[in-house]
Short mmCIF file of C-alpha atoms in Angstrom, two decimals:
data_model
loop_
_atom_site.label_atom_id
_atom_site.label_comp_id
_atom_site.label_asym_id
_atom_site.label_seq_id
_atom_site.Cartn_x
_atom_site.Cartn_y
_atom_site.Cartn_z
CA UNK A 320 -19.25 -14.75 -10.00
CA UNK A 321 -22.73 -14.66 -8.44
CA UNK A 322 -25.89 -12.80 -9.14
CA UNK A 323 -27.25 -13.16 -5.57
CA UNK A 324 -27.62 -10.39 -3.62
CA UNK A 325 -26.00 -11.96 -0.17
CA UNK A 326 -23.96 -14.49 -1.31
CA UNK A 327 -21.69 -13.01 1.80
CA UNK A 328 -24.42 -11.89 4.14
CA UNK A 329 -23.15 -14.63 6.80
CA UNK A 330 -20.32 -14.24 8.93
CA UNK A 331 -17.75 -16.68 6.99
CA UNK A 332 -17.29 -17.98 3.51
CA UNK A 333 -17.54 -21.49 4.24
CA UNK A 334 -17.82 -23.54 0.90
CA UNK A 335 -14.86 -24.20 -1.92
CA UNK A 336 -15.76 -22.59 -5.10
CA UNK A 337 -14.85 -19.67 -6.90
CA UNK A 338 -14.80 -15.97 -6.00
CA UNK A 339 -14.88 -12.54 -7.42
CA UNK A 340 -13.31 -9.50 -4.75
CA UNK A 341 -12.90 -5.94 -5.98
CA UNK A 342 -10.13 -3.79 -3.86
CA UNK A 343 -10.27 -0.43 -3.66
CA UNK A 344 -7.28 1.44 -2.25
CA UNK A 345 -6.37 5.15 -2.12
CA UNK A 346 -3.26 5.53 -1.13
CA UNK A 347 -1.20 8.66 0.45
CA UNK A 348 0.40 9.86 -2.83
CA UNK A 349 -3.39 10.80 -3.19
CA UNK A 350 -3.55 10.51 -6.66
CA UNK A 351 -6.65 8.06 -7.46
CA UNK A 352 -8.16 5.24 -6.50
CA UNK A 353 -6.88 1.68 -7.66
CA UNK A 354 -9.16 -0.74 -8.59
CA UNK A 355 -8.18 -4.51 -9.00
CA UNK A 356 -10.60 -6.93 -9.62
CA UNK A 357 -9.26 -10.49 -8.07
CA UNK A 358 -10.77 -13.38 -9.33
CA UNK A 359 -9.95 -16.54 -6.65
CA UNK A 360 -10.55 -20.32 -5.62
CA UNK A 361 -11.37 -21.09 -2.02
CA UNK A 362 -9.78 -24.68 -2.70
CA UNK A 363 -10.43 -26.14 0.70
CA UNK A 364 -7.03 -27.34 1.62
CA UNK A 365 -5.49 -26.20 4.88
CA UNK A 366 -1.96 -25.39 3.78
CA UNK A 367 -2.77 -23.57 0.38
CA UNK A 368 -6.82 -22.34 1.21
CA UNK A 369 -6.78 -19.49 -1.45
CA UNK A 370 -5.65 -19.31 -4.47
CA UNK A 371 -5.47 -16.50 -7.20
CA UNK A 372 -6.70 -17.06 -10.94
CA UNK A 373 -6.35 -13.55 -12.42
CA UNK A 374 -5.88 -10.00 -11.21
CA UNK A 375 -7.36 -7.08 -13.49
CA UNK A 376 -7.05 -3.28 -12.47
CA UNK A 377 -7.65 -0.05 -13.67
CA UNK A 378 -6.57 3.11 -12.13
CA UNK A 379 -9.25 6.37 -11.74
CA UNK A 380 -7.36 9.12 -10.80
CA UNK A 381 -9.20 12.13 -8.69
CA UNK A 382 -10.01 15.33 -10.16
CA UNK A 383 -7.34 17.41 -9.75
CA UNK A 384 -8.70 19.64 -7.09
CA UNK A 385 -9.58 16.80 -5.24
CA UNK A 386 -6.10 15.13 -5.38
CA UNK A 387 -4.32 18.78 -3.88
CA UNK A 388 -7.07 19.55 -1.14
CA UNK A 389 -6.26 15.88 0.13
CA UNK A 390 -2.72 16.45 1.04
CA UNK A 391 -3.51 18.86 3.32
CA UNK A 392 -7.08 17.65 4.00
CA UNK A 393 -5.99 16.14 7.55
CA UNK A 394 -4.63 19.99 8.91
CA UNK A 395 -8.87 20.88 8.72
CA UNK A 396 -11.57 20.41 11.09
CA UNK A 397 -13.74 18.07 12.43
CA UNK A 398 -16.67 18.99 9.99
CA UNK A 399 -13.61 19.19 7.09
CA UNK A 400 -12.73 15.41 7.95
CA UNK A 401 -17.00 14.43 8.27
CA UNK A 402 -16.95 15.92 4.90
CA UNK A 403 -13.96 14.12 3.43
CA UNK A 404 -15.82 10.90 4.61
CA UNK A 405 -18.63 11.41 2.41
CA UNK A 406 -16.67 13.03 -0.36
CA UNK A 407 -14.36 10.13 -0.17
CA UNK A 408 -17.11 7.39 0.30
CA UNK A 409 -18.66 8.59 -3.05
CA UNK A 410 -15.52 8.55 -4.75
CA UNK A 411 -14.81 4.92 -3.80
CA UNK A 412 -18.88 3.98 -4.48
CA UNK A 413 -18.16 5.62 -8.25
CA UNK A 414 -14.83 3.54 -8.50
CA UNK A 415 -16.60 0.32 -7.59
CA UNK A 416 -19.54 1.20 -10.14
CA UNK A 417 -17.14 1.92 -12.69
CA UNK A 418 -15.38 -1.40 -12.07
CA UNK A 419 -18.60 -3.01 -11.98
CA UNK A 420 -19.14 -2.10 -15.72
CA UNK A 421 -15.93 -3.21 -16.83
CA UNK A 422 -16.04 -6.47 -15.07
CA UNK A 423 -19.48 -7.97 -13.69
CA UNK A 424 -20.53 -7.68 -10.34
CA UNK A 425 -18.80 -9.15 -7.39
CA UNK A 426 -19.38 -11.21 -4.82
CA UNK A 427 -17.44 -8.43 -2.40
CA UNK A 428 -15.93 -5.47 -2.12
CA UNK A 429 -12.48 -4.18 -0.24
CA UNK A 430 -12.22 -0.67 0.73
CA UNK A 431 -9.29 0.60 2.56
CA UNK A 432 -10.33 4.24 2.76
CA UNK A 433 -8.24 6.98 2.86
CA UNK A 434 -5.31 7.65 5.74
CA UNK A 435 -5.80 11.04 7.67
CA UNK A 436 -3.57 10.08 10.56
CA UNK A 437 -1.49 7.02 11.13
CA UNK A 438 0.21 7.54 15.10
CA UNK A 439 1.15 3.79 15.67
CA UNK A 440 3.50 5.23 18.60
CA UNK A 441 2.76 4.47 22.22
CA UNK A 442 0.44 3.14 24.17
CA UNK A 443 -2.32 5.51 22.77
CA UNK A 444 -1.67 4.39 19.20
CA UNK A 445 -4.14 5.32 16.53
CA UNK A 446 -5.30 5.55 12.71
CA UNK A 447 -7.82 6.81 11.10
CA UNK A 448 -9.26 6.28 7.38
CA UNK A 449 -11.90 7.77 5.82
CA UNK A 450 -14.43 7.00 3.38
CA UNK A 451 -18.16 5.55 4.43
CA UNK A 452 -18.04 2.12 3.49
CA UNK A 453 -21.91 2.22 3.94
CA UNK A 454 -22.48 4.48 0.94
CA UNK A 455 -20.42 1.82 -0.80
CA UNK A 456 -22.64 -0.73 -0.01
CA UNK A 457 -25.63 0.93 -0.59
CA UNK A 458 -24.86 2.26 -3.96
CA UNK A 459 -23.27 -1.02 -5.24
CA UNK A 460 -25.82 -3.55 -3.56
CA UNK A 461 -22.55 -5.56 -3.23
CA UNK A 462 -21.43 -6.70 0.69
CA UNK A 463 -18.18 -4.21 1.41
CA UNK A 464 -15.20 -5.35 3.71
CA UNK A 465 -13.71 -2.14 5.69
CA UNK A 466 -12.12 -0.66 8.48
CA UNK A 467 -9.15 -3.13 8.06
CA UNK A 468 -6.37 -0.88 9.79
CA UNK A 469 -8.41 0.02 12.93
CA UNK A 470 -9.31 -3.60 13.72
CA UNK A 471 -5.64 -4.49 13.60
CA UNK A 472 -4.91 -1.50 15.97
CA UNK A 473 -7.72 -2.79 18.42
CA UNK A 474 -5.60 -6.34 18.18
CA UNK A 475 -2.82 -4.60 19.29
CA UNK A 476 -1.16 -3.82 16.41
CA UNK A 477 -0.05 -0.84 14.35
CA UNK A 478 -2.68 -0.95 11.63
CA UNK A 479 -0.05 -1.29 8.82
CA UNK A 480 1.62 -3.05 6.77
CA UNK A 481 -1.67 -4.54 6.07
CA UNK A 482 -0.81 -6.06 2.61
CA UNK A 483 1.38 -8.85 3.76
CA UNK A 484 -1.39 -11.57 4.15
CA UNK A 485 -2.54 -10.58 0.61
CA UNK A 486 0.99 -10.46 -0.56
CA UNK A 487 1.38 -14.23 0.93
CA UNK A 488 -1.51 -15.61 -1.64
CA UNK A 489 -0.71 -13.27 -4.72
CA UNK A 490 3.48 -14.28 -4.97
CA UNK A 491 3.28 -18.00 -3.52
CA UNK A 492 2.75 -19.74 -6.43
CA UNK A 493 6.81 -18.29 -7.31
CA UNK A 494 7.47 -20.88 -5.22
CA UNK A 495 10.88 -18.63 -3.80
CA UNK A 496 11.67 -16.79 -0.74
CA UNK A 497 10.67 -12.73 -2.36
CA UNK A 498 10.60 -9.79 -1.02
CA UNK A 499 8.07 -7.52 -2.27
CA UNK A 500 8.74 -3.95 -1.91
CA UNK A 501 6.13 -1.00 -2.09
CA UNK A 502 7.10 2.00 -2.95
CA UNK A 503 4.11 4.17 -2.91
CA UNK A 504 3.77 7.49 -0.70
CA UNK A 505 5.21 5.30 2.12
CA UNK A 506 7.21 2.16 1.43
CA UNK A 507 6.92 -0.93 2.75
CA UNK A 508 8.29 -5.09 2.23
CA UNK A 509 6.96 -8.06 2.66
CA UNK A 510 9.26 -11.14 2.96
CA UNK A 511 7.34 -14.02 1.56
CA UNK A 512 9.17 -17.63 3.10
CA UNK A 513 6.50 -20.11 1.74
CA UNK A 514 2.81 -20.32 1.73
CA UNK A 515 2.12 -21.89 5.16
CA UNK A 516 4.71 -19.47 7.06
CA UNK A 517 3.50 -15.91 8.14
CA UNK A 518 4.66 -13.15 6.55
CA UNK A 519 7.21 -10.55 8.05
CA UNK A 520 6.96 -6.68 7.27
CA UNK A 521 7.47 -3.34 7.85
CA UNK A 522 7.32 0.33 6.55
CA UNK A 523 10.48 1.29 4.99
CA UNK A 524 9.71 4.95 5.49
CA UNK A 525 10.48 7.54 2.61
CA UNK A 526 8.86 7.08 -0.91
CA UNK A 527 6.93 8.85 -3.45
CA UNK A 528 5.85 11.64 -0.65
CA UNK A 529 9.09 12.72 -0.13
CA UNK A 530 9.92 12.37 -4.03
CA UNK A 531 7.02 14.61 -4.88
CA UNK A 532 7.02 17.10 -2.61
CA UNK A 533 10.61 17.70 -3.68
CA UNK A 534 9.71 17.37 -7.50
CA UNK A 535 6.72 20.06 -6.49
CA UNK A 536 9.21 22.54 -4.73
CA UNK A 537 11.48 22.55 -8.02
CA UNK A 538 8.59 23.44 -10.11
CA UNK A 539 8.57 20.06 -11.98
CA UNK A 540 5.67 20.62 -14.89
CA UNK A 541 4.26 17.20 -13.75
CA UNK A 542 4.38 17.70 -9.98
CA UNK A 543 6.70 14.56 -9.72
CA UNK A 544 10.06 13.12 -11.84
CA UNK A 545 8.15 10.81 -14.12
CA UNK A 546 10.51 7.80 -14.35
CA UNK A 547 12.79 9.29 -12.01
CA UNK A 548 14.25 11.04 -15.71
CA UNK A 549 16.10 14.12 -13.78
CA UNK A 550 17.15 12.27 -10.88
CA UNK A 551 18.65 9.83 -13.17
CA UNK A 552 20.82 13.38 -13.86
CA UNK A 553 22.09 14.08 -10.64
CA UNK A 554 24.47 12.63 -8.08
CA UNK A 555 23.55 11.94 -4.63
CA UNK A 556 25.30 13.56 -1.67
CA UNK A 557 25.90 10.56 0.25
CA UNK A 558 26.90 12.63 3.68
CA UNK A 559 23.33 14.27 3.71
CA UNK A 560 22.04 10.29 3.28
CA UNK A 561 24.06 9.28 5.98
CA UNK A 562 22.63 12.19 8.11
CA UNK A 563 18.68 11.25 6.88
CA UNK A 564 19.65 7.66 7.75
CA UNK A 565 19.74 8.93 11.35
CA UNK A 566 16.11 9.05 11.67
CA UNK A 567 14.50 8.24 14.58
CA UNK A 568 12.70 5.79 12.52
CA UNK A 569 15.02 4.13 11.82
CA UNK A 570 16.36 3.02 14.96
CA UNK A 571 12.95 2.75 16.78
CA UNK A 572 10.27 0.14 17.86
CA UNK A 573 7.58 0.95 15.04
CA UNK A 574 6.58 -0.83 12.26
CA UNK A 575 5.24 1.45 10.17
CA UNK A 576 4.91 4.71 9.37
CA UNK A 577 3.30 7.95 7.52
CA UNK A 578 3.11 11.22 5.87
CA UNK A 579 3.91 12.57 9.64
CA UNK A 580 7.06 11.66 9.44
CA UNK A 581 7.94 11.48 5.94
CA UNK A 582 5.83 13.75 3.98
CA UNK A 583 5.39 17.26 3.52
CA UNK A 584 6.82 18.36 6.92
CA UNK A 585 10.27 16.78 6.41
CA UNK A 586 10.71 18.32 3.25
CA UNK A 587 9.80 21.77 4.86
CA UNK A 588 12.42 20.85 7.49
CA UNK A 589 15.48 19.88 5.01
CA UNK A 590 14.61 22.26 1.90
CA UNK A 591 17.43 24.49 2.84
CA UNK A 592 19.94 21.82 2.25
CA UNK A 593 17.69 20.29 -1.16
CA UNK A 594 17.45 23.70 -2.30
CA UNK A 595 21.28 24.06 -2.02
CA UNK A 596 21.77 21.20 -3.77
CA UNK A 597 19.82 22.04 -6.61
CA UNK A 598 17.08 20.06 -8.66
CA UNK A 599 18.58 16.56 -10.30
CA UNK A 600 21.24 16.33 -7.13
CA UNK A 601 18.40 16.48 -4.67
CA UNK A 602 15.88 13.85 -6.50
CA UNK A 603 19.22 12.00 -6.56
CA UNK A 604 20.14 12.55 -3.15
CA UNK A 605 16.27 12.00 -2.17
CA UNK A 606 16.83 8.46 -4.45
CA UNK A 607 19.53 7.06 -2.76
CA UNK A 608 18.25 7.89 0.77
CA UNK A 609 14.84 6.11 0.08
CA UNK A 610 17.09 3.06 -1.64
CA UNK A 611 19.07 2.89 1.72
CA UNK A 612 16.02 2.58 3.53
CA UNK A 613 14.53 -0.29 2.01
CA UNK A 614 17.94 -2.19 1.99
CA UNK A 615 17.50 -1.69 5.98
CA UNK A 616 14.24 -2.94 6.04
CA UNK A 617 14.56 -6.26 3.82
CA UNK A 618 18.09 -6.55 5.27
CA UNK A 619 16.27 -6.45 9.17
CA UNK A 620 13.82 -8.60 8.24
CA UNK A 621 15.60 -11.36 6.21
CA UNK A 622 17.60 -11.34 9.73
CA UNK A 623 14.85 -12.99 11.50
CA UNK A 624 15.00 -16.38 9.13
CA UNK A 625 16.68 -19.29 8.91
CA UNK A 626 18.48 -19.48 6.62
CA UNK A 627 19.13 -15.49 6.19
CA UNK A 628 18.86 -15.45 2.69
CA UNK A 629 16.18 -14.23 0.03
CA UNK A 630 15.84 -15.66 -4.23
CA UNK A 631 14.10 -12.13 -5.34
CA UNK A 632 12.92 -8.83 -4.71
CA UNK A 633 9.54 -7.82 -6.65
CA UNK A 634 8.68 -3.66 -6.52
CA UNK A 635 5.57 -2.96 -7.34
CA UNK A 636 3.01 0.88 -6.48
CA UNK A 637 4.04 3.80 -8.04
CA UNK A 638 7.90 3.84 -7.71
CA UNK A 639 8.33 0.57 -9.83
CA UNK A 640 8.07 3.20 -12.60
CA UNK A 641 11.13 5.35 -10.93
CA UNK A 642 13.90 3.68 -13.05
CA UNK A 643 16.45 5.90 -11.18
CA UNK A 644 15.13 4.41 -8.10
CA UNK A 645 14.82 0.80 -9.23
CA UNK A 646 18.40 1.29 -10.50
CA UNK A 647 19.24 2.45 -6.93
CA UNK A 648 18.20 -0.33 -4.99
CA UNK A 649 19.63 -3.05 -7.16
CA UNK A 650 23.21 -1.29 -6.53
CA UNK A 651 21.52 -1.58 -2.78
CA UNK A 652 20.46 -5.45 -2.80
CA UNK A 653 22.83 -8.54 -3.90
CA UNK A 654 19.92 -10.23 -5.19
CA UNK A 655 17.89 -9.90 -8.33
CA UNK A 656 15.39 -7.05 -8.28
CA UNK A 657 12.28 -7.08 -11.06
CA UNK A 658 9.17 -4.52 -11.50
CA UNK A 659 5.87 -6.51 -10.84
CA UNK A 660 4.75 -7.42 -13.96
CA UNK A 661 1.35 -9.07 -14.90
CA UNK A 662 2.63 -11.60 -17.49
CA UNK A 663 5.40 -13.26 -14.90
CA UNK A 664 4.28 -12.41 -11.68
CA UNK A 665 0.02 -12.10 -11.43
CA UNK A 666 -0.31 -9.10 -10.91
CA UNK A 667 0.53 -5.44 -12.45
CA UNK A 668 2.84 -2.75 -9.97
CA UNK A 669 0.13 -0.42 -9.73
CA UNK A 670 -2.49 -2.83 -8.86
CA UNK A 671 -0.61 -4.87 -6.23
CA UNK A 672 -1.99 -2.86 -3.26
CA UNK A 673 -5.44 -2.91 -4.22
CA UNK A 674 -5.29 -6.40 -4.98
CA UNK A 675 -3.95 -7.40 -1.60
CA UNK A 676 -6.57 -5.32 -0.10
CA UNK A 677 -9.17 -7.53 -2.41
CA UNK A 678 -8.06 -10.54 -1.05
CA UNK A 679 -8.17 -9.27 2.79
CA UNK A 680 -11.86 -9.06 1.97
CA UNK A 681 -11.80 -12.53 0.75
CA UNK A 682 -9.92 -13.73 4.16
CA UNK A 683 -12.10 -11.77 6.49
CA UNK A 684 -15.78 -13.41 5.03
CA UNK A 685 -13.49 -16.60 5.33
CA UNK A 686 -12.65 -15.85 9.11
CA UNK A 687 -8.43 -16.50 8.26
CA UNK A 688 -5.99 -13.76 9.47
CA UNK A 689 -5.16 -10.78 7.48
CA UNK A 690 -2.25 -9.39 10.29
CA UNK A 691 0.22 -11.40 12.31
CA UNK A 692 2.66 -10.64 15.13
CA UNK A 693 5.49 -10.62 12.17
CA UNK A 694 3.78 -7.69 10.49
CA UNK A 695 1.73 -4.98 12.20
CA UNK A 696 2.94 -6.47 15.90
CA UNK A 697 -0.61 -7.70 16.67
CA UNK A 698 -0.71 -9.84 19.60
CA UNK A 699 -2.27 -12.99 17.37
CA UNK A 700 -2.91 -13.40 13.91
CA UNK A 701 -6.32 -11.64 13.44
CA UNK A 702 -8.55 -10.97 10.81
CA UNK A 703 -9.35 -7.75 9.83
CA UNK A 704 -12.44 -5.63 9.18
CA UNK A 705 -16.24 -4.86 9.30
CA UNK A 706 -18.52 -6.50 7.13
CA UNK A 707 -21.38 -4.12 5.46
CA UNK A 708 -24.37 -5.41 4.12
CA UNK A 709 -26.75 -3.62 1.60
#
């Protein structure tokens, strides 16, 4: 770690050595901000150019007022969402501070604000995250790296999955061909297939969005089915999977996806037929559906290598605590499926997202690509971000 004030100030990292990223990411559960403090060696050789020492993270969940105004934050204005931006770029300035205490200073900092809109379809295709990066900066004195999703978009390509590239540098040390499934608001997989081959990916679609929203509707005390205990109780109705399977999604062109498609809206649009079905049966059913889904996904993707085959699948974000669902999709995969865990893997579930998002800092100062053709369907691997000095 360094105690000078622009260590990063130039356009690249250019020197081996050690280096201290914090990522911030707020993701569309909108439940906190996760903050992983990734501790890494620029080592200097051309196959393996990064490598990760130790991940630490901590997560600082938003008052609860907060948390429920942003899920329907992105139906307000245009002076609603210039508010969010400052709301949400003091939130992430008091997360890095926080983290700053608990770990030293360091030498940069990863925001990946907070999703409004994702519309990757068409020609028009757009995102749009909010949180000033500049109030980071300023209050931290530390150089921030933002703005990751839009600079992939003005590449060409969809803005998400962004976390591949990180993923790449946190699992290749496993030395295996992995899959590492997100299940957050939105999932998402990265296939992993060696540390000098680019990373493929893709949203899943349904996660902890859909899971919530249905939990919320049922008048769960906590909101959401904490360890997926009453789903666990209930018995899917496969023909209403089957029919959700039928998703445009599905069978389209897009990479990835959001809460347009899968949050609040779809559950609006099928609570008839949840309601019907009562409480455990329709986390169940709402399980199994978002299990099937991912098996799609990895199943696509392992399709596109040679050979088609894959050693593990890692799950890490806020479903890796879903047992029902982790159950589910090892009954789904043929391979063997583990929850991220610190100790064998590097890095914690919950702190795999901001971590990645850490280390697309790191790669952006370092001028290597954070998004490839195989993930977001950018025309070239490009490197993502603005840099933002104090």
């Amino acid at each position: 770690m360094t105690g000078e004030r622009h260590r990063l100030a130039g356009p690249l990292i250019q020197e081996p050595g050690e280096y201290t990223w914090l990522g911030l990411m707020s993701g569309t559960s909108c439940d906190g901000i996760d903050a992983a403090c990734v501790r890494l060696t620029e080592t200097g050789d051309a196959v393996v150019p990064v490598r990760v020492t130790t991940v630490v993270g901590e997560t600082l969940p938003f008052p609860s007022d907060v948390g429920e105004r942003l899920r329907t934050a992105a139906d307000g204005s245009l002076a609603d969402a210039a508010r969010w931006d400052r709301v949400l770029g003091e939130s992430f300035a008091a997360a890095a501070l926080h983290a700053t205490e608990q770990w030293g200073r360091p030498d940069g900092i990863a925001v990946s604000g907070h999703t409004f809109a994702h519309l990757p379809q068409g020609a028009a295709s757009t995102t749009l995250q909010l949180g000033n990066a500049a109030i980071v900066a300023a209050q931290t004195a530390v150089p921030v790296v933002s703005g990751f999703r839009t600079a992939d978009v003005a590449a060409g390509g969809e803005g998400a999955p962004l976390v591949p590239a990180g993923d790449r540098v946190l699992f290749a040390h496993l030395g295996a061909r992995v899959a590492v499934v997100n299940v957050g608001g939105i999932s998402n997989v990265t296939v992993i297939d060696g540390p000098s081959n680019p990373p493929r990916a893709a949203d899943c679609g349904p996660g902890n969005l859909v899971l919530n929203e249905i939990a919320r509707r049922f008048d769960v005390p906590e909101g959401f089915d904490r360890d997926g205990v009453l789903a666990a109780q209930g018995t899917a109705d496969r023909a209403l999977v089957a029919r959700w399977l039928q998703h445009s999604y599905f069978a389209g062109s897009t990479r990835s996806t959001g809460r347009e498609q899968f949050g609040e809206a779809w559950v609006a649009e099928w609570w008839g037929a949840l309601n019907d079905l009562g409480k455990v049966d329709a986390l169940a059913t709402a399980v199994a559906w978002v299990a099937a889904a991912i098996r799609g996904s990895v199943e696509s993707l392992v399709a596109t290598m040679a050979p088609a085959a894959l050693d593990l699948c890692l799950i890490g974000g806020g479903g890796a605590h879903h047992e029902a669902l982790v159950d589910a999709l090892a009954a789904e995969l043929s391979i063997e499926v583990a929850k991220l865990d610190a100790a064998k893997h590097g890095v914690a579930a919950d702190f795999r997202e901001a971590a990645a998002f850490a280390i697309l800092g790191h790669e952006r100062c370092a001028g290597r690509a954070g998004s490839f053709p195989t993930t977001t369907g950018c025309r070239v691997p490009t490197a993502l971000g603005s840099v933002w000095l104090p």
